[in-house]
Amino acid sequence: MSRDAVTQSANDLFQQAFGAVPTATDYAPGRVNLLGEHTDYNGGLVFPMPLALGTAVAISFGGSKGTIDAVSGDAANRVVRHIEDTPDKAWTDYLVGSLKVLFDDNLPDRGLRIAIASDLPTGSGLSSSAAIEVALMRAASALTGREISPVDIAILARRAENEYVGMPCGIMDQYSVSVGSPGKAVFLDTRALESEVVDLPDSHNFVIIHSGVSHKLTEDGYEKRVEECNAACAALDVKMLSDLDVESLDRIEQLPAPLDGRARHILTENSRVKKALEALRTGNLDDFSRFLVESHASQRDDFAVSVPEVDALVEGAIEVGADGARLTGGGFGGSIVAFVQKPRVPAFVTAIESRFPKARVLAVT
Ligand code: GLA
């Protein structure tokens, strides 16, 4: 579906559910991360790209102060929450959390009616939650006449995740979908919150493939990695793991397992992002491809966020013609991204689908 079609679906759903046209509608894309995994909550470098898939939110005032009457996908999926509700591990938590941090002490005098439509698959590592948060904050800002910069929206959306949803994520997803635009990569220094837009080579596509193994980042694997990184910081006496440089490698090797691997991954992954950017600038696509493959190995061996089905898919992708491939997103299942020469893409997709019946090609970009 196009962005316009998704937006139209949100408007139609709003009208169907609430019997009126919405006052404001906005949209935010999903993203795929090309390189730099788990570095964002360690003050490091990331290289995501917003997608041409995304989520639209239509909104109006309605009902009593603090109520959030929301419908998503179809009219039967309608839930009423209140801004003072505690989280209940449902999709509506993203709405309550986002509106809470957005309005803070300035809650509008009336309730809100919200309709959501999306062509982004959920639970696939494509940031469907960041897309909802950012689209909602944009739409709710327009409704209430507020002006908030894209970077501030990203900061607020991350706070909604950290403080309300209970996901201790970094800022990569919210920043890339709020600040970036589809098809262009964003090189982001998550500590400085400085970014630049990077053109991608015309010769290749990125093919995003879901492994068939679903992930749930609020289950404790992700949180455990955050805790391990904090423990490694304490043991190495640094504020963030991205403070480490190659000189720190000896000290990293002396940490007890698994902290040694966790710190090593952050150090090497930051350096891969830097070198990959340089490789793209100089047109050295062999090097770029190699960094993708090395990133996967580091996620598998040092950071331990991969699963056997994803490892097999990455290896299979390279065997059937990708120049590079790696797990993308939070891990523990989810999707891979493969870097494939354009003329090879149709045969590549056919080969993947026949070899991995559980896998699903989500996007070619
Ligand atoms: C999830 C989180 C991000 C980031 C990635 C891993 O997508 O939301 O903040 O940590 O995992 O790179």
Coordinates of C-alpha atoms and ligand atoms in Angstrom, one line a residue:
M1 CA 0.0 0.0 0.0
S2 CA 1.1 3.6 -0.6
R3 CA 1.4 6.2 2.2
D4 CA -1.8 7.8 0.7
A5 CA -3.7 4.5 0.8
V6 CA -2.7 3.9 4.4
T7 CA -3.8 7.4 5.3
Q8 CA -7.1 7.0 3.5
S9 CA -7.7 3.7 5.4
A10 CA -7.2 5.5 8.8
N11 CA -9.6 8.2 7.7
D12 CA -12.2 5.6 6.5
L13 CA -11.8 3.6 9.7
F14 CA -12.3 6.7 11.8
Q15 CA -15.5 7.6 9.9
Q16 CA -16.8 4.0 10.3
A17 CA -16.0 3.8 14.0
F18 CA -17.0 7.3 15.1
G19 CA -19.4 8.5 12.4
A20 CA -17.5 11.7 11.6
V21 CA -14.4 12.9 9.7
P22 CA -11.2 13.2 11.7
T23 CA -9.8 16.6 12.5
A24 CA -6.2 15.6 11.9
T25 CA -4.4 12.7 10.3
D26 CA -0.7 12.0 10.1
Y27 CA 1.7 9.2 9.2
A28 CA 5.1 7.8 10.1
P29 CA 7.1 5.1 8.4
G30 CA 8.7 1.9 9.8
R31 CA 12.4 1.4 9.5
V32 CA 15.0 -1.2 8.8
N33 CA 18.4 -1.0 10.5
L34 CA 21.2 -1.5 8.1
L35 CA 24.0 -1.6 10.6
G36 CA 24.8 -0.7 14.3
E37 CA 22.8 -3.0 16.5
H38 CA 22.3 -2.5 20.2
T39 CA 24.7 0.4 20.1
D40 CA 21.9 3.1 20.5
Y41 CA 21.4 2.5 24.3
N42 CA 25.2 2.5 24.7
G43 CA 25.7 6.0 23.2
G44 CA 26.9 4.6 19.9
L45 CA 26.4 4.8 16.1
V46 CA 23.5 3.5 14.1
F47 CA 22.6 3.4 10.4
P48 CA 18.9 2.8 9.9
M49 CA 16.7 3.6 6.9
P50 CA 13.0 4.5 7.0
L51 CA 10.8 2.3 4.8
A52 CA 7.9 2.9 2.4
L53 CA 5.7 1.0 4.8
G54 CA 4.1 2.8 7.8
T55 CA 1.3 3.7 10.0
A56 CA -1.4 6.5 9.8
V57 CA -3.2 7.9 12.8
A58 CA -6.5 9.9 12.4
I59 CA -7.6 11.9 15.5
S60 CA -10.3 14.2 16.8
F61 CA -11.5 15.4 20.2
G62 CA -14.4 13.5 21.7
G63 CA -15.6 12.1 25.0
S64 CA -14.6 13.2 28.5
K65 CA -11.2 14.5 29.5
G66 CA -8.5 11.8 29.7
T67 CA -10.4 9.1 27.7
I68 CA -8.7 7.6 24.7
D69 CA -11.2 5.8 22.5
A70 CA -9.1 3.9 19.9
V71 CA -9.7 1.6 17.0
S72 CA -7.0 -0.2 15.0
G73 CA -7.1 -2.2 11.8
D74 CA -10.9 -2.8 11.8
A75 CA -13.9 -1.5 13.6
A76 CA -14.1 -4.6 15.9
N77 CA -10.7 -3.8 17.4
R78 CA -11.8 -0.9 19.5
V79 CA -10.6 -0.2 23.0
V80 CA -11.3 2.6 25.5
R81 CA -8.4 3.6 27.8
H82 CA -7.8 6.4 30.2
I83 CA -4.7 8.6 30.4
E84 CA -4.2 7.6 34.1
D85 CA -4.3 3.8 33.3
T86 CA -1.3 1.7 34.2
P87 CA 0.3 -0.2 31.3
D88 CA -1.5 -3.5 30.4
K89 CA 0.8 -4.9 27.8
A90 CA -1.6 -4.2 24.9
W91 CA -1.2 -2.2 21.7
T92 CA -3.0 0.7 23.4
D93 CA -0.1 1.2 25.8
Y94 CA 1.7 2.9 22.9
L95 CA -1.1 5.4 22.7
V96 CA -1.5 6.0 26.4
G97 CA 2.3 6.3 26.9
S98 CA 2.7 8.7 23.9
L99 CA -0.1 11.0 24.9
K100 CA 1.1 11.0 28.5
V101 CA 4.5 12.3 27.7
L102 CA 3.3 14.6 24.9
F103 CA 0.7 16.4 27.0
D104 CA 2.3 16.0 30.4
D105 CA 0.5 18.6 32.6
N106 CA -1.4 20.1 29.7
L107 CA -4.0 17.5 29.0
P108 CA -6.8 18.8 26.7
D109 CA -10.2 19.3 28.3
R110 CA -11.8 16.7 26.1
G111 CA -11.0 13.1 25.4
L112 CA -9.5 11.8 22.1
R113 CA -10.8 9.5 19.4
I114 CA -8.2 7.7 17.4
A115 CA -8.2 5.4 14.3
I116 CA -5.0 3.6 13.2
A117 CA -4.2 1.9 9.9
S118 CA -0.9 0.4 8.9
D119 CA 0.8 -1.8 6.3
L120 CA 3.7 -2.5 8.6
P121 CA 3.9 -6.1 9.9
T122 CA 4.1 -6.1 13.8
G123 CA 6.7 -8.0 15.7
S124 CA 9.0 -8.2 12.7
G125 CA 11.7 -5.8 13.9
L126 CA 10.5 -3.0 11.6
S127 CA 9.6 -0.5 14.3
S128 CA 5.9 -0.7 14.1
S129 CA 5.7 0.7 17.7
A130 CA 7.9 3.8 16.9
A131 CA 5.7 4.4 13.8
I132 CA 2.5 4.5 15.9
E133 CA 4.1 6.7 18.5
V134 CA 5.5 9.2 16.0
A135 CA 2.4 9.3 13.8
L136 CA 0.2 9.8 16.9
M137 CA 2.4 12.6 18.3
R138 CA 2.3 14.3 14.9
A139 CA -1.4 14.0 14.6
A140 CA -2.1 15.0 18.2
S141 CA 0.2 18.0 17.9
A142 CA -1.6 19.2 14.8
L143 CA -5.0 18.7 16.6
T144 CA -3.9 20.8 19.6
G145 CA -1.9 23.4 17.6
R146 CA 1.5 22.5 19.1
E147 CA 4.7 22.8 17.2
I148 CA 7.3 20.2 18.1
S149 CA 10.5 19.5 16.2
P150 CA 11.1 16.0 14.7
V151 CA 14.0 15.5 17.1
D152 CA 11.9 16.4 20.1
I153 CA 9.1 14.0 18.9
A154 CA 11.8 11.3 18.8
I155 CA 12.9 12.1 22.3
L156 CA 9.3 12.0 23.6
A157 CA 8.5 8.8 21.8
R158 CA 11.6 7.1 23.4
R159 CA 10.4 8.3 26.8
A160 CA 7.0 6.8 26.2
E161 CA 8.7 3.4 25.6
N162 CA 11.2 3.7 28.5
E163 CA 8.9 5.3 31.1
Y164 CA 5.4 3.8 30.2
V165 CA 5.6 0.8 28.0
G166 CA 8.6 -0.6 29.9
M167 CA 10.9 -1.2 27.0
P168 CA 14.4 0.1 27.8
C169 CA 15.2 0.9 24.2
G170 CA 17.6 3.5 22.7
I171 CA 16.5 6.3 20.4
M172 CA 17.3 4.7 17.0
D173 CA 13.8 3.7 16.0
Q174 CA 12.0 6.9 17.1
Y175 CA 14.7 9.1 15.7
S176 CA 14.9 7.5 12.3
V177 CA 11.2 7.4 11.7
S178 CA 10.7 10.9 13.0
V179 CA 13.6 12.6 11.3
G180 CA 14.4 10.5 8.3
S181 CA 12.6 9.9 5.0
P182 CA 11.9 6.6 3.2
G183 CA 14.7 5.1 1.1
K184 CA 17.5 7.3 2.5
A185 CA 19.7 6.0 5.3
V186 CA 20.3 8.0 8.5
F187 CA 23.8 8.0 10.0
L188 CA 23.1 8.8 13.6
D189 CA 25.4 9.5 16.6
T190 CA 22.9 8.6 19.4
R191 CA 24.9 10.4 22.1
A192 CA 25.3 13.7 20.2
L193 CA 21.9 13.3 18.6
E194 CA 23.5 14.5 15.3
S195 CA 22.7 12.8 12.1
E196 CA 23.2 13.0 8.4
V197 CA 21.3 11.6 5.4
V198 CA 23.2 9.1 3.3
D199 CA 22.5 8.1 -0.3
L200 CA 22.5 4.3 -0.9
P201 CA 24.1 2.7 -4.0
D202 CA 21.8 2.3 -7.1
S203 CA 23.3 -1.0 -7.9
H204 CA 21.8 -2.9 -4.9
N205 CA 18.5 -3.5 -3.1
F206 CA 18.1 -4.2 0.6
V207 CA 15.8 -7.2 0.9
I208 CA 14.1 -7.6 4.3
I209 CA 13.1 -11.1 5.2
H210 CA 11.2 -12.2 8.3
S211 CA 12.5 -15.4 9.7
G212 CA 9.2 -16.8 10.8
V213 CA 10.3 -16.7 14.4
S214 CA 8.4 -13.9 16.2
H215 CA 10.1 -11.7 18.7
K216 CA 8.7 -9.8 21.7
L217 CA 11.2 -7.3 22.9
T218 CA 9.5 -6.6 26.1
E219 CA 10.2 -10.3 27.0
D220 CA 13.4 -10.2 29.1
G221 CA 16.1 -10.9 26.5
Y222 CA 16.5 -7.2 25.5
E223 CA 16.3 -6.0 29.0
K224 CA 19.0 -8.5 30.1
R225 CA 21.3 -7.1 27.4
V226 CA 20.8 -3.6 28.7
E227 CA 21.6 -4.7 32.2
E228 CA 24.7 -6.6 31.0
C229 CA 26.0 -3.5 29.2
N230 CA 25.4 -1.5 32.4
A231 CA 27.3 -4.1 34.4
A232 CA 30.2 -4.0 31.8
C233 CA 30.3 -0.2 32.1
A234 CA 30.5 -0.4 35.9
A235 CA 33.3 -3.1 35.7
L236 CA 35.3 -1.0 33.2
D237 CA 34.5 2.3 35.0
V238 CA 33.1 4.1 31.9
K239 CA 29.8 5.9 31.6
M240 CA 28.8 4.2 28.3
L241 CA 30.3 1.3 26.4
S242 CA 30.8 3.7 23.4
D243 CA 33.4 5.5 25.5
L244 CA 35.7 2.5 24.8
D245 CA 38.3 2.5 22.1
V246 CA 40.6 -0.1 20.7
E247 CA 43.0 0.6 23.5
S248 CA 40.4 -0.8 25.9
L249 CA 40.4 -4.2 24.2
D250 CA 42.8 -5.8 26.7
R251 CA 40.6 -4.7 29.6
I252 CA 37.5 -5.9 27.8
E253 CA 39.1 -9.4 27.4
Q254 CA 39.6 -9.6 31.1
L255 CA 35.9 -9.1 32.0
P256 CA 34.0 -12.2 33.0
A257 CA 31.8 -13.8 30.4
P258 CA 29.3 -12.8 29.1
L259 CA 30.3 -9.2 29.8
D260 CA 33.5 -9.4 27.7
G261 CA 31.5 -10.3 24.5
R262 CA 28.8 -7.7 25.2
A263 CA 31.4 -4.9 25.4
R264 CA 33.4 -6.2 22.5
H265 CA 30.3 -6.2 20.3
I266 CA 29.6 -2.5 21.1
L267 CA 33.2 -1.6 20.4
T268 CA 33.5 -3.5 17.1
E269 CA 29.9 -2.6 15.9
N270 CA 30.6 1.2 16.3
S271 CA 33.7 0.8 14.3
R272 CA 31.9 -1.2 11.6
V273 CA 29.3 1.6 11.3
K274 CA 32.0 4.2 10.8
K275 CA 33.9 2.1 8.3
A276 CA 30.7 1.2 6.4
L277 CA 29.8 4.8 5.9
E278 CA 33.3 5.4 4.5
A279 CA 33.0 2.3 2.3
L280 CA 29.7 3.7 0.9
R281 CA 31.3 7.1 0.3
T282 CA 34.2 5.6 -1.6
G283 CA 32.0 3.1 -3.5
N284 CA 33.7 0.1 -1.9
L285 CA 30.7 -2.2 -1.7
D286 CA 32.8 -5.3 -1.1
D287 CA 33.9 -3.8 2.2
F288 CA 30.4 -2.6 3.0
S289 CA 29.1 -6.2 2.4
R290 CA 31.8 -7.7 4.6
F291 CA 30.8 -5.4 7.5
L292 CA 27.2 -6.6 7.3
V293 CA 28.4 -10.2 7.6
E294 CA 30.8 -9.4 10.4
S295 CA 28.0 -7.6 12.2
H296 CA 25.9 -10.7 12.1
A297 CA 28.7 -12.9 13.5
S298 CA 29.2 -10.4 16.3
Q299 CA 25.5 -10.3 17.1
R300 CA 25.5 -14.1 17.1
D301 CA 28.7 -14.8 19.0
D302 CA 29.4 -11.8 21.2
F303 CA 26.0 -10.2 21.8
A304 CA 24.0 -13.5 21.7
V305 CA 20.8 -12.0 20.2
S306 CA 20.4 -14.3 17.3
V307 CA 18.6 -17.6 17.1
P308 CA 19.4 -20.7 14.9
E309 CA 16.6 -20.0 12.4
V310 CA 18.0 -16.5 11.8
D311 CA 21.6 -17.8 11.5
A312 CA 20.4 -20.3 8.9
L313 CA 18.5 -17.6 7.0
V314 CA 21.6 -15.3 6.9
E315 CA 23.8 -18.1 5.7
G316 CA 21.2 -19.2 3.2
A317 CA 20.8 -15.6 1.9
I318 CA 24.5 -15.4 1.1
E319 CA 24.5 -18.9 -0.5
V320 CA 21.7 -17.9 -2.9
G321 CA 23.3 -14.6 -4.0
A322 CA 23.3 -11.8 -1.4
D323 CA 26.6 -9.9 -1.1
G324 CA 26.0 -9.5 2.6
A325 CA 23.2 -10.2 5.2
R326 CA 22.6 -9.8 8.9
L327 CA 20.0 -9.9 11.7
T328 CA 18.3 -6.5 11.9
G329 CA 16.5 -5.0 14.9
G330 CA 16.4 -6.1 18.5
G331 CA 16.9 -9.8 17.7
F332 CA 15.7 -13.0 19.4
G333 CA 14.0 -13.9 16.1
G334 CA 12.6 -11.2 13.8
S335 CA 14.0 -10.2 10.4
I336 CA 17.2 -10.1 8.4
V337 CA 18.4 -7.6 5.9
A338 CA 20.2 -8.8 2.8
F339 CA 22.2 -6.6 0.4
V340 CA 21.6 -7.9 -3.1
Q341 CA 22.6 -6.8 -6.6
K342 CA 19.5 -5.5 -8.3
P343 CA 19.5 -8.0 -11.3
R344 CA 19.8 -10.9 -8.9
V345 CA 16.8 -9.9 -6.7
P346 CA 14.0 -11.9 -8.4
A347 CA 16.0 -15.2 -8.4
F348 CA 17.1 -14.4 -4.8
V349 CA 13.6 -14.0 -3.6
T350 CA 12.4 -17.2 -5.3
A351 CA 15.3 -19.2 -3.9
I352 CA 14.7 -17.9 -0.3
E353 CA 11.0 -18.7 -0.5
S354 CA 11.6 -22.2 -1.7
R355 CA 14.4 -22.9 0.7
F356 CA 12.9 -21.3 3.8
P357 CA 9.1 -22.0 3.8
K358 CA 8.6 -20.2 7.1
A359 CA 10.4 -17.0 5.9
R360 CA 8.5 -14.1 4.4
V361 CA 10.0 -11.3 2.2
L362 CA 8.6 -8.1 3.8
A363 CA 10.1 -5.5 1.6
V364 CA 12.6 -4.9 -1.2
T365 CA 13.9 -1.4 -1.1
Ligands
GLA1 C1 15.2 -2.3 19.1 C2 15.2 -1.1 19.9 C3 16.3 -0.1 19.4 C4 17.6 -0.8 19.3 C5 17.5 -2.1 18.5 C6 18.8 -2.9 18.5 O1 14.7 -2.0 17.8 O2 14.0 -0.4 19.9 O3 16.4 1.0 20.3 O4 18.3 -1.0 20.5 O5 16.5 -2.9 19.1 O6 19.7 -2.3 17.7

